[in-house]
PDB file of C-alpha atoms in Angstrom:
ATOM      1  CA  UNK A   1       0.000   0.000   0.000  1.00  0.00           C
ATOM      2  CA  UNK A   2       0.721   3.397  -0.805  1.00  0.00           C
ATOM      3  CA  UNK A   3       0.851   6.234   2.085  1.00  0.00           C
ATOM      4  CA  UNK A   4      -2.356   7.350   0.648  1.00  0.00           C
ATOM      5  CA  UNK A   5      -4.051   4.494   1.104  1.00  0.00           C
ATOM      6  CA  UNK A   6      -4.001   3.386  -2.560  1.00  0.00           C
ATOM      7  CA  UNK A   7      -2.613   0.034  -4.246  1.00  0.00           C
ATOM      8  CA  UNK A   8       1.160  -0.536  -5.203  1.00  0.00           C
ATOM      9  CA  UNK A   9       0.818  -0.093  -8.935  1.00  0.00           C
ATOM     10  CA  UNK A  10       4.387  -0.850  -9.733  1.00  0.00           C
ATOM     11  CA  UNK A  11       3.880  -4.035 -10.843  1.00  0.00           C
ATOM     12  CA  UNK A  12       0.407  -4.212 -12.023  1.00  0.00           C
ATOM     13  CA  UNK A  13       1.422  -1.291 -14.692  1.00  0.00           C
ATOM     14  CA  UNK A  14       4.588  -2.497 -15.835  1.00  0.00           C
ATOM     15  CA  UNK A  15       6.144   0.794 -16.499  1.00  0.00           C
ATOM     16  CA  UNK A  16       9.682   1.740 -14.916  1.00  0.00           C
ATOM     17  CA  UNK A  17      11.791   5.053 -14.975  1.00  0.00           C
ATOM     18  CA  UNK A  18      14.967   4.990 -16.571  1.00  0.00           C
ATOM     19  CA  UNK A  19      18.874   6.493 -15.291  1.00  0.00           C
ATOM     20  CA  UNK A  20      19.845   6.711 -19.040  1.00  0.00           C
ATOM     21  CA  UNK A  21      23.799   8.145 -19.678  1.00  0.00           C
ATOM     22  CA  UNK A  22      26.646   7.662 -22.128  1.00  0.00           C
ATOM     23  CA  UNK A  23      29.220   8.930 -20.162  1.00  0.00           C
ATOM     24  CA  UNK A  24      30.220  11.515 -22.282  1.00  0.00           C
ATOM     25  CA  UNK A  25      30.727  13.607 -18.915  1.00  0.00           C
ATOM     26  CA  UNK A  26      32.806  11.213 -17.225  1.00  0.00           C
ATOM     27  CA  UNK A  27      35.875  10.758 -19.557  1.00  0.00           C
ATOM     28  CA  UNK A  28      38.812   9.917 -18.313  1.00  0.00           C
ATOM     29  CA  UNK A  29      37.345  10.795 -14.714  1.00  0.00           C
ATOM     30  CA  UNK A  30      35.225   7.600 -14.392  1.00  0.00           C
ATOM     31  CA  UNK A  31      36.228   5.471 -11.339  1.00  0.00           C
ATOM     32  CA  UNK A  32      34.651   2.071 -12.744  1.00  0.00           C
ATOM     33  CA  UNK A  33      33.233   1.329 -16.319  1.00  0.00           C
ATOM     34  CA  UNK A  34      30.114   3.668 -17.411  1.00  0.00           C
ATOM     35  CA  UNK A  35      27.656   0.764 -17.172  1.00  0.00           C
ATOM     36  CA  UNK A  36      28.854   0.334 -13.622  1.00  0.00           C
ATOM     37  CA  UNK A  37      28.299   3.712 -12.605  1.00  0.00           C
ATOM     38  CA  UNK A  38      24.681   4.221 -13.951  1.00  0.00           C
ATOM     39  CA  UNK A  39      23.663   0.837 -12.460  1.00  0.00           C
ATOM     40  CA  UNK A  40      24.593   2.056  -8.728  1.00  0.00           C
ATOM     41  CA  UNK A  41      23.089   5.282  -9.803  1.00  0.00           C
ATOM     42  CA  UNK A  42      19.848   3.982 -10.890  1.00  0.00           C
ATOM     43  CA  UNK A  43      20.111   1.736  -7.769  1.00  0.00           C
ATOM     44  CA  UNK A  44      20.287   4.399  -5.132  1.00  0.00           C
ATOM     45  CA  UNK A  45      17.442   6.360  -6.716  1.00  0.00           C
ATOM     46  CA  UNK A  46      15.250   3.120  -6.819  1.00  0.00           C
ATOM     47  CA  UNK A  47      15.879   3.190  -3.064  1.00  0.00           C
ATOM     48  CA  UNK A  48      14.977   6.251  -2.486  1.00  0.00           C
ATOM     49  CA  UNK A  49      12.040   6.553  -4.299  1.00  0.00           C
ATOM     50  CA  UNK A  50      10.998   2.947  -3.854  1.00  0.00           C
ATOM     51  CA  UNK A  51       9.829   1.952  -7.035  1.00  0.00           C
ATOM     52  CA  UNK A  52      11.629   0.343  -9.971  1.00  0.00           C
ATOM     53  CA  UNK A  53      14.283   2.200 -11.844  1.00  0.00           C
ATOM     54  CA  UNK A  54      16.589   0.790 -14.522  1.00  0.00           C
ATOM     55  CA  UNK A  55      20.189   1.506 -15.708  1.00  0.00           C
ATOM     56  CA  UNK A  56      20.333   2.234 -19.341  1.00  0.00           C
ATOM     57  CA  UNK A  57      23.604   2.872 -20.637  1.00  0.00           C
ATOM     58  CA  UNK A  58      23.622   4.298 -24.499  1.00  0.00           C
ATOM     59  CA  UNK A  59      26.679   4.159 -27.067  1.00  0.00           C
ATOM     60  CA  UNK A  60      26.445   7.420 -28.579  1.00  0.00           C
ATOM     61  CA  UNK A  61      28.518   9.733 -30.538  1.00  0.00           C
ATOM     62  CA  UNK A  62      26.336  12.580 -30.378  1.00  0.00           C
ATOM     63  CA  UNK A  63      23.103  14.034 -28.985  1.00  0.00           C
ATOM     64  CA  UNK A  64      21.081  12.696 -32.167  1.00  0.00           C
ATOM     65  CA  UNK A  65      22.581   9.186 -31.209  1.00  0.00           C
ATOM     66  CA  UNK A  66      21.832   9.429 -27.497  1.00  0.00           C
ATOM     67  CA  UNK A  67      18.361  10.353 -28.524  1.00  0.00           C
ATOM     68  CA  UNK A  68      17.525   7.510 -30.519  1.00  0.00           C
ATOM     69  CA  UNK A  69      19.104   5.271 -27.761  1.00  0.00           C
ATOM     70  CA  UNK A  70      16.235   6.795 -25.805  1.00  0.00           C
ATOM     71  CA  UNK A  71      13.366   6.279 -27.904  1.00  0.00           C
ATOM     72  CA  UNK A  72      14.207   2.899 -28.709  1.00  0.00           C
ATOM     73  CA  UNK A  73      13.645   1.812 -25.303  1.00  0.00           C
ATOM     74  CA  UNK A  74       9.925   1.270 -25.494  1.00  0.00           C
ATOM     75  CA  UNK A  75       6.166   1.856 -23.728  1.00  0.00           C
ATOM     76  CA  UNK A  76       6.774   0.397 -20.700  1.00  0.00           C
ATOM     77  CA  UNK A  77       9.729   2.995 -20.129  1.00  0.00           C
ATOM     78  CA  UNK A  78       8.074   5.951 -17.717  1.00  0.00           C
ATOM     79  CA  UNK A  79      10.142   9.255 -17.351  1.00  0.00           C
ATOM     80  CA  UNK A  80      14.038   9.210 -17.941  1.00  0.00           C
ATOM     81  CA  UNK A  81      16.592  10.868 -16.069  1.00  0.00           C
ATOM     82  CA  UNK A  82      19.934  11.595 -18.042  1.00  0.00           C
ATOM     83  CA  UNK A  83      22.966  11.617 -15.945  1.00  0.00           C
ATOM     84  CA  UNK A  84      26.983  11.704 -16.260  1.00  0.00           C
ATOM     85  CA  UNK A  85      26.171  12.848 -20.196  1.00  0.00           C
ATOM     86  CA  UNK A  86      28.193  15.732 -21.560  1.00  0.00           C
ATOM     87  CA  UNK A  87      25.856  19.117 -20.481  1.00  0.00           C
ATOM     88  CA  UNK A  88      25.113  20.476 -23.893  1.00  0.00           C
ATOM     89  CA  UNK A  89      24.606  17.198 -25.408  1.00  0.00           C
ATOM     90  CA  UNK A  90      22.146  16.331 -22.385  1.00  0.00           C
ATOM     91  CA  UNK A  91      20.344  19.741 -22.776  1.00  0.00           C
ATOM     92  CA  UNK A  92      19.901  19.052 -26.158  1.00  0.00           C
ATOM     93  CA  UNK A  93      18.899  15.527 -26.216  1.00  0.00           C
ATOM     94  CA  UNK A  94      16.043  17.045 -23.745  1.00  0.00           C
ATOM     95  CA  UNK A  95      14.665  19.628 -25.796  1.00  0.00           C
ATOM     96  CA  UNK A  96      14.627  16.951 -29.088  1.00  0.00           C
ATOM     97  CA  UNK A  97      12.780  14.260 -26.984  1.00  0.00           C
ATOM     98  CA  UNK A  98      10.181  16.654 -25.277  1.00  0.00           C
ATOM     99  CA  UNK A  99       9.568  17.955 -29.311  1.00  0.00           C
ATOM    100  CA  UNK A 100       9.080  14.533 -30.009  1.00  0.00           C
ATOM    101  CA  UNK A 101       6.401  14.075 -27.618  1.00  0.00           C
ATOM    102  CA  UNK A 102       8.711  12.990 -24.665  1.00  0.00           C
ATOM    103  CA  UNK A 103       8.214  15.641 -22.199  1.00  0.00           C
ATOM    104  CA  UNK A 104       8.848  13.607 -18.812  1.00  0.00           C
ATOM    105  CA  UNK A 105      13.088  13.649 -19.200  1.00  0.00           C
ATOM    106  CA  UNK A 106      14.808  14.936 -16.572  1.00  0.00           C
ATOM    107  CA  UNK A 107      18.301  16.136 -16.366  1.00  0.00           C
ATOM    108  CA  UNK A 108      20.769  15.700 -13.373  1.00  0.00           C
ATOM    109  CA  UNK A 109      21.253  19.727 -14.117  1.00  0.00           C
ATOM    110  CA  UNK A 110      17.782  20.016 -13.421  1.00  0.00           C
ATOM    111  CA  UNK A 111      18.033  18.468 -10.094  1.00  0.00           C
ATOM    112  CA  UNK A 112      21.043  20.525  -9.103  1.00  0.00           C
ATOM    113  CA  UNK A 113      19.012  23.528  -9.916  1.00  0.00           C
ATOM    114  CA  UNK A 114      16.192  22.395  -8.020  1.00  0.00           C
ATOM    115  CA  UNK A 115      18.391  21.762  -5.136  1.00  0.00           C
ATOM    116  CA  UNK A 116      20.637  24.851  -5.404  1.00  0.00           C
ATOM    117  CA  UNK A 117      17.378  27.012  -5.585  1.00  0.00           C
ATOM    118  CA  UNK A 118      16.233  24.942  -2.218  1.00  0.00           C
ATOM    119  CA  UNK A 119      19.545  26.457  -0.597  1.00  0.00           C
ATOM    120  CA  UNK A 120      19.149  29.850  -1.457  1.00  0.00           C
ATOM    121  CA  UNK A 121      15.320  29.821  -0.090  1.00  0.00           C
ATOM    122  CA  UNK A 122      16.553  28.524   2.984  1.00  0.00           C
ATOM    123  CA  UNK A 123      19.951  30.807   3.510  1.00  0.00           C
ATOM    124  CA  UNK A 124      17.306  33.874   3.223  1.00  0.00           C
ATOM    125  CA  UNK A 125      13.987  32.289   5.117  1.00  0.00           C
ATOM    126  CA  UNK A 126      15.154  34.102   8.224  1.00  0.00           C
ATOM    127  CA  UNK A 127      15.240  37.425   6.881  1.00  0.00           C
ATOM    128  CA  UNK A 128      12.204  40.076   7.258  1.00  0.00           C
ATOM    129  CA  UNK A 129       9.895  39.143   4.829  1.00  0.00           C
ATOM    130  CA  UNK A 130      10.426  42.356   2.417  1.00  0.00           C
ATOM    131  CA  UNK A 131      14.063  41.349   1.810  1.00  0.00           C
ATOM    132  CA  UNK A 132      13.694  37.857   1.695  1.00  0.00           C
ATOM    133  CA  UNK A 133      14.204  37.006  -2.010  1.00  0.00           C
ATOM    134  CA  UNK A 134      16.134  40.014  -3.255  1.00  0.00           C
ATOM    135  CA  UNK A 135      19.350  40.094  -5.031  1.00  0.00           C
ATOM    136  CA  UNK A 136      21.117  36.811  -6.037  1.00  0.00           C
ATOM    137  CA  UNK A 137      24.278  36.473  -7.941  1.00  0.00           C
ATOM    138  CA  UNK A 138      25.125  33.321 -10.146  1.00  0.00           C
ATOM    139  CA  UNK A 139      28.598  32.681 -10.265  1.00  0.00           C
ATOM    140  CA  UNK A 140      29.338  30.631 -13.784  1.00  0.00           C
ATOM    141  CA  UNK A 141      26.115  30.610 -14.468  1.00  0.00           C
ATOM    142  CA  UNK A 142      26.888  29.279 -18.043  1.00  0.00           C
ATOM    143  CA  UNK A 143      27.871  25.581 -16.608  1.00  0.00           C
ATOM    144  CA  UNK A 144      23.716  25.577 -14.986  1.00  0.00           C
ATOM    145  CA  UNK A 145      21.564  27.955 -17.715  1.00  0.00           C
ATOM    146  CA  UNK A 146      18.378  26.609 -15.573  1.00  0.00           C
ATOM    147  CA  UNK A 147      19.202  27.894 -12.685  1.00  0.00           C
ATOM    148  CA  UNK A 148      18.667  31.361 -12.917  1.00  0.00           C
ATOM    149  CA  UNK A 149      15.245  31.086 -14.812  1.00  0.00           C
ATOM    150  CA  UNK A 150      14.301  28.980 -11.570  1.00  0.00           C
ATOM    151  CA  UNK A 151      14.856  30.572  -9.385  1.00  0.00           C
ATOM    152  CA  UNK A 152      12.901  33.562 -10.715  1.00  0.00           C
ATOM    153  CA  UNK A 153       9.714  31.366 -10.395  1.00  0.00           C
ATOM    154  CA  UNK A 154      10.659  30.833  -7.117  1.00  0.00           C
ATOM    155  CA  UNK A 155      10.158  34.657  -6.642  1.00  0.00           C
ATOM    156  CA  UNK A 156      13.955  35.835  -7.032  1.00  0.00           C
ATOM    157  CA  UNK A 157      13.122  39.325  -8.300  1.00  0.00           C
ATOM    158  CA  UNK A 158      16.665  40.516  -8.825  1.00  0.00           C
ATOM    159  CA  UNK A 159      19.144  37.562 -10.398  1.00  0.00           C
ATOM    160  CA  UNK A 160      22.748  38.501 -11.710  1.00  0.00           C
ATOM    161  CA  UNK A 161      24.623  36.396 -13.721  1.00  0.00           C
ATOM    162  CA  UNK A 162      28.372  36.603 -14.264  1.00  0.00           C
ATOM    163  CA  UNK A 163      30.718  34.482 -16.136  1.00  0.00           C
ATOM    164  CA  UNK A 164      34.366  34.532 -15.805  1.00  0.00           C
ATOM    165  CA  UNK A 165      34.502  35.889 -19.463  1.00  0.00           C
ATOM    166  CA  UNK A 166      32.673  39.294 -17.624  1.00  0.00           C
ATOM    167  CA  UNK A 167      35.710  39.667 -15.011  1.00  0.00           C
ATOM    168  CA  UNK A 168      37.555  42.340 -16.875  1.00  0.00           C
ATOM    169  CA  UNK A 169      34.467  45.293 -17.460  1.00  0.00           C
ATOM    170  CA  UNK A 170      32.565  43.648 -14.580  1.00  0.00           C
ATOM    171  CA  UNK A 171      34.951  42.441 -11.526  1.00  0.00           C
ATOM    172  CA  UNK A 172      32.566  39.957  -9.385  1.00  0.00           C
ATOM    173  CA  UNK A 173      33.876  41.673  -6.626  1.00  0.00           C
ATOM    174  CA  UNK A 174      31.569  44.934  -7.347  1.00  0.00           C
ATOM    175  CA  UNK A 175      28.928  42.423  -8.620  1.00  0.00           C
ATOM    176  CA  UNK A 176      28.284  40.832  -5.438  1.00  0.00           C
ATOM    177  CA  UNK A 177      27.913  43.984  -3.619  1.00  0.00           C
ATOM    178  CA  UNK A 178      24.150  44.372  -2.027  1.00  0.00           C
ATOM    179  CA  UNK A 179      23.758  40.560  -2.761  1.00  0.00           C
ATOM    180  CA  UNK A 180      21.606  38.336  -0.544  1.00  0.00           C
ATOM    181  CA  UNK A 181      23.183  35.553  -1.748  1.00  0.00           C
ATOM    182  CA  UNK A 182      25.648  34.178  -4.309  1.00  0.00           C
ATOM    183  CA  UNK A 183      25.524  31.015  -6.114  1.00  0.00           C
ATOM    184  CA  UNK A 184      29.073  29.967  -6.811  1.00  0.00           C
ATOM    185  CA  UNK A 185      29.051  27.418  -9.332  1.00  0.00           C
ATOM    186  CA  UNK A 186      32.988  27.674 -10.000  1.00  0.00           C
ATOM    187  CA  UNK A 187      35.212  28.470  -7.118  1.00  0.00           C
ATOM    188  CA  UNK A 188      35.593  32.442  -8.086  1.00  0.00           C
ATOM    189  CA  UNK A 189      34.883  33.866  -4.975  1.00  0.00           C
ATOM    190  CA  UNK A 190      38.272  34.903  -3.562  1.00  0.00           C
ATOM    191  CA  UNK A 191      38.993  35.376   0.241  1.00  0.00           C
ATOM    192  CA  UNK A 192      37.532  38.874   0.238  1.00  0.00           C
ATOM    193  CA  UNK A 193      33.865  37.570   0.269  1.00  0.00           C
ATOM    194  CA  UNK A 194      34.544  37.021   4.109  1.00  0.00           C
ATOM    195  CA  UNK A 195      35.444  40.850   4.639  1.00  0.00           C
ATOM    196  CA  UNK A 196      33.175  42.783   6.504  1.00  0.00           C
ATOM    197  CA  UNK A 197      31.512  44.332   3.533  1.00  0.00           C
ATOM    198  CA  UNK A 198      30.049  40.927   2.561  1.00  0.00           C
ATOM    199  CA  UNK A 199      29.743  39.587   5.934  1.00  0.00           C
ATOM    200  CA  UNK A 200      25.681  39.424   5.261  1.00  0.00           C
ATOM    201  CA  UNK A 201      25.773  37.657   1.627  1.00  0.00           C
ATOM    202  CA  UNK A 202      24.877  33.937   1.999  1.00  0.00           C
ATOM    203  CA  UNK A 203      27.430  32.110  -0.004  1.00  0.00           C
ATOM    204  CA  UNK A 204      26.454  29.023  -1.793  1.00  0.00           C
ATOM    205  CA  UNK A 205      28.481  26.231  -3.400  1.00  0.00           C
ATOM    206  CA  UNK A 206      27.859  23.335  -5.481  1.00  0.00           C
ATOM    207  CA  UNK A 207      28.238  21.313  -2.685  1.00  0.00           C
ATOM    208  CA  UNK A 208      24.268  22.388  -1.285  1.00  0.00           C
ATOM    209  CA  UNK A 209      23.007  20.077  -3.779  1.00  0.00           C
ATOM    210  CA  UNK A 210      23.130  17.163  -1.635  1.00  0.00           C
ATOM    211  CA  UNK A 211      19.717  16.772  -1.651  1.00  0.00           C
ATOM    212  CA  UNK A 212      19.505  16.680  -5.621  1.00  0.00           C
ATOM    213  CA  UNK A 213      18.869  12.665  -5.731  1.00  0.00           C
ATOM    214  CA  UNK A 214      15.750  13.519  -3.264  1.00  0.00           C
ATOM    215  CA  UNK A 215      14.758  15.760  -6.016  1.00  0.00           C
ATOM    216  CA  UNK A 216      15.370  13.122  -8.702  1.00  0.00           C
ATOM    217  CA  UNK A 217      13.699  10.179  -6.893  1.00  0.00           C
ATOM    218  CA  UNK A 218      10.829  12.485  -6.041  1.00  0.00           C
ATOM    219  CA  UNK A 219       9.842  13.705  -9.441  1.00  0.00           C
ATOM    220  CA  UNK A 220      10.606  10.109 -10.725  1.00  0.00           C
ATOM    221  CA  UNK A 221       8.168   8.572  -8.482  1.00  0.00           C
ATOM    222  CA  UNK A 222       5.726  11.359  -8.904  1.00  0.00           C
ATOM    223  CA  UNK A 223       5.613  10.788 -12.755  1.00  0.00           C
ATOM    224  CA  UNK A 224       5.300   7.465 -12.591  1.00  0.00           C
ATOM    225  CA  UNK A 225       2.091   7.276 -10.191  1.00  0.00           C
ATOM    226  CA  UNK A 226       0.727  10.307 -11.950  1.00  0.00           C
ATOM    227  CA  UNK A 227       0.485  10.631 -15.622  1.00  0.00           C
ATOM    228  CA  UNK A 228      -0.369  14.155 -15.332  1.00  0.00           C
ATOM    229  CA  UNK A 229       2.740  14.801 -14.045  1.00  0.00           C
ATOM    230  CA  UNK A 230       5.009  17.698 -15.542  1.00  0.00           C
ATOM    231  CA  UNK A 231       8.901  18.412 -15.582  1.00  0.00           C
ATOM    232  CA  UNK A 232       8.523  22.158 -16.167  1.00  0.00           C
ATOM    233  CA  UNK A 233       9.551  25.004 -14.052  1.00  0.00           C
ATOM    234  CA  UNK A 234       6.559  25.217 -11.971  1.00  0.00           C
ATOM    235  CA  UNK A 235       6.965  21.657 -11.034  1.00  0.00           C
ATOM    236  CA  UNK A 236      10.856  22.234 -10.276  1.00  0.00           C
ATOM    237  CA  UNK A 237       9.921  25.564  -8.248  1.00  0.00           C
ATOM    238  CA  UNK A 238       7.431  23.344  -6.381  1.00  0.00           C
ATOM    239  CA  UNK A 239      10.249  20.448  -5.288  1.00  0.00           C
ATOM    240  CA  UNK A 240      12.718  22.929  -4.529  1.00  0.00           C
ATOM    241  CA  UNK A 241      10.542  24.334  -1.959  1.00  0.00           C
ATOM    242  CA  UNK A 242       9.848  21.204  -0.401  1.00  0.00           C
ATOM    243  CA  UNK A 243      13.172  20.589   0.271  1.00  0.00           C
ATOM    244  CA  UNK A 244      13.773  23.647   1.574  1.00  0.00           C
ATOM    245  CA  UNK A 245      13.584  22.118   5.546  1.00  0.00           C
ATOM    246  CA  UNK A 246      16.468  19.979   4.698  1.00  0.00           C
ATOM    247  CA  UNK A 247      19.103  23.099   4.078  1.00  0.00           C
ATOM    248  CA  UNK A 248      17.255  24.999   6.905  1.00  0.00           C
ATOM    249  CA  UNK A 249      17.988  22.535   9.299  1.00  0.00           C
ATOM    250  CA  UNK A 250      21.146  20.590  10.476  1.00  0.00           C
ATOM    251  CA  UNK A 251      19.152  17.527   8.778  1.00  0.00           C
ATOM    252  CA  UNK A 252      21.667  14.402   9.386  1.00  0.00           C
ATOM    253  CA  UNK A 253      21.450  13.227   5.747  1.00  0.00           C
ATOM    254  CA  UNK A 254      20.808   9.318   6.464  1.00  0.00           C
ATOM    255  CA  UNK A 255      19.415   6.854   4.126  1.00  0.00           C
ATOM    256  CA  UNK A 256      15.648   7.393   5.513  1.00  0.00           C
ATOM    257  CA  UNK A 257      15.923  10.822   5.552  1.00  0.00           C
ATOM    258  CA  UNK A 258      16.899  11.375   2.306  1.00  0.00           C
ATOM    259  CA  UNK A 259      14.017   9.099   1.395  1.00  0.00           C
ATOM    260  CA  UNK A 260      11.486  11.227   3.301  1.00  0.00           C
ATOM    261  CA  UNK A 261      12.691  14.338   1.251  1.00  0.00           C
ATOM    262  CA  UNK A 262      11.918  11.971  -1.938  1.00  0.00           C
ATOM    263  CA  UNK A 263       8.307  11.343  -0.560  1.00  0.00           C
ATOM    264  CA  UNK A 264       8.321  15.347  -0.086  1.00  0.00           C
ATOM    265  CA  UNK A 265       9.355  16.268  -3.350  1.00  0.00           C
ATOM    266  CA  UNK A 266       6.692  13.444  -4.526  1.00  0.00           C
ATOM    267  CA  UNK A 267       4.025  14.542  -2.250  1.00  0.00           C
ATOM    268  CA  UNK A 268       4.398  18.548  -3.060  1.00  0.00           C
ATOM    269  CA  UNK A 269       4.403  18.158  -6.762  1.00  0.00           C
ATOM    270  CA  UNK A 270       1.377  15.749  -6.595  1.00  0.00           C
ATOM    271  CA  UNK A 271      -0.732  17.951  -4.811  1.00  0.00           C
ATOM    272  CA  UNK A 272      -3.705  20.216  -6.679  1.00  0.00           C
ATOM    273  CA  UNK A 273      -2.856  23.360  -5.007  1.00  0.00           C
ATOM    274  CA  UNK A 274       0.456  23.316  -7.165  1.00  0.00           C
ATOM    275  CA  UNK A 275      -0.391  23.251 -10.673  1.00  0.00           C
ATOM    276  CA  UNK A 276      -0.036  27.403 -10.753  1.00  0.00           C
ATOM    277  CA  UNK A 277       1.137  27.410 -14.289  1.00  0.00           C
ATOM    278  CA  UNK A 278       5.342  29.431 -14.761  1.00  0.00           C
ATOM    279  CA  UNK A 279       6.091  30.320 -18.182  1.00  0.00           C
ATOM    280  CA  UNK A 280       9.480  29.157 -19.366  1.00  0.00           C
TER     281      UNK A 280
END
């Protein structure tokens, strides 16, 4: 039985999400043999999201190839997640499959964006509420393009980006100033963001996207027991904020825990009084 009182339906509908990569992101990097990888992968999200999830592991050249690897998997495959694949390639291999009448494929840069905008709600929640959300800066915000349209449907009214190819007419150091919070996706923020000047601006690394498997196992799970399930912005604004409790709080990230967050993110993007619709 379900929490809500309703039937396992796993089994009885035969459909199954998919951890789909080619390790084009890996390279030389890889500590064990891609197929390896994605099979522990798609193992720890099955656990956290308790229902069946399979390691698919593509040979492809390019995005095109990748694609096809996709589509040839069949009906009974639910909604994908594509992982350890080269970031343009995966964003691309997204936007052809959702043309193609695909639309539940998910992206491990979407969950790190749904994570990362989960920090920054909670590094401000304290705040009086008419400076809560106001400025946030997003340090190499080329390598995550998501993230900044996110978090403005999460109510960010003031978003910077900055790239290290802006350093020369726009130092980050002057960027940052009057930030709530920065988002530093690449290391560039030098000693001086502990000065007194900045001693206010929330400073967030890639490293608050621990909870980005909850994320992944959530919307998973959510897409499989609902077909009216979306991967959209709204739907990605709506997990973030559920997850919000776990940066808030010194959350000991445990096995069950992290599979609470998953029934959160599940839970939160499930429920009627979310389906407000965010443009993209």
């Amino acid at each position: 039985m379900n929490r809500d009182g309703t039937r396992q339906r796993d089994a009885d509908e035969h459909r199954w999400a998919a951890v789909v990569s080619d390790g084009s992101a890996l390279g030389d990097r890889a500590a064990g043999p891609v197929d390896l990888i994605v099979r522990e992968f798609a193992e720890h999200l099955g656990g956290l999201a308790r229902v069946m999830v399979r390691p698919v592991t593509v040979d492809a050249a390019d995005a095109a190839e990748l694609a096809a690897g996709i589509r040839a998997l069949g009906a009974e495959a639910g909604p994908i997640l594509l992982t350890h694949a080269d970031p343009e390639r995966t964003r691309l291999v997204q936007q052809d499959l959702r043309d193609g009448g695909m639309p539940l494929v998910l992206t491990d840069q979407d969950a790190t964006a749904i994570a990362l905008t989960a920090a920054v709600l909670a590094a401000v929640a304290d705040r009086p509420p008419a400076s809560r959300i106001g400025k946030v800066v997003v340090a190499g915000a080329q390598y995550l393009p998501i993230l900044a349209p996110l978090l403005a449907a999460a109510g960010v009214g003031d978003i910077t980006t900055w790239n290290a190819s802006d350093a020369v007419a726009f130092p980050l150091r002057h960027v940052v100033y009057g930030a709530d919070a920065i988002v530093d996706l690449v290391g560039a923020l030098p000693g001086w963001v502990d000065d007194d000047r900045h001693a206010e601006i929330a400073v967030i690394t890639r490293g608050a996207a621990r909870t980005a498997p909850c994320a992944a196992a959530g919307l998973l799970r959510a897409a499989l027991r609902d077909p009216a399930t979306t991967f959209d912005l709204a739907t990605y604004r709506t997990a973030a904020r559920a997850l919000v409790s776990a940066h808030a709080v010194d959350l000991p990230f445990t096995q069950r825990n992290a599979q609470v967050l998953a029934d959160r993110v599940t839970d939160a993007v499930r429920s009627p009084i979310n389906t407000l619709h965010v443009a993209p």
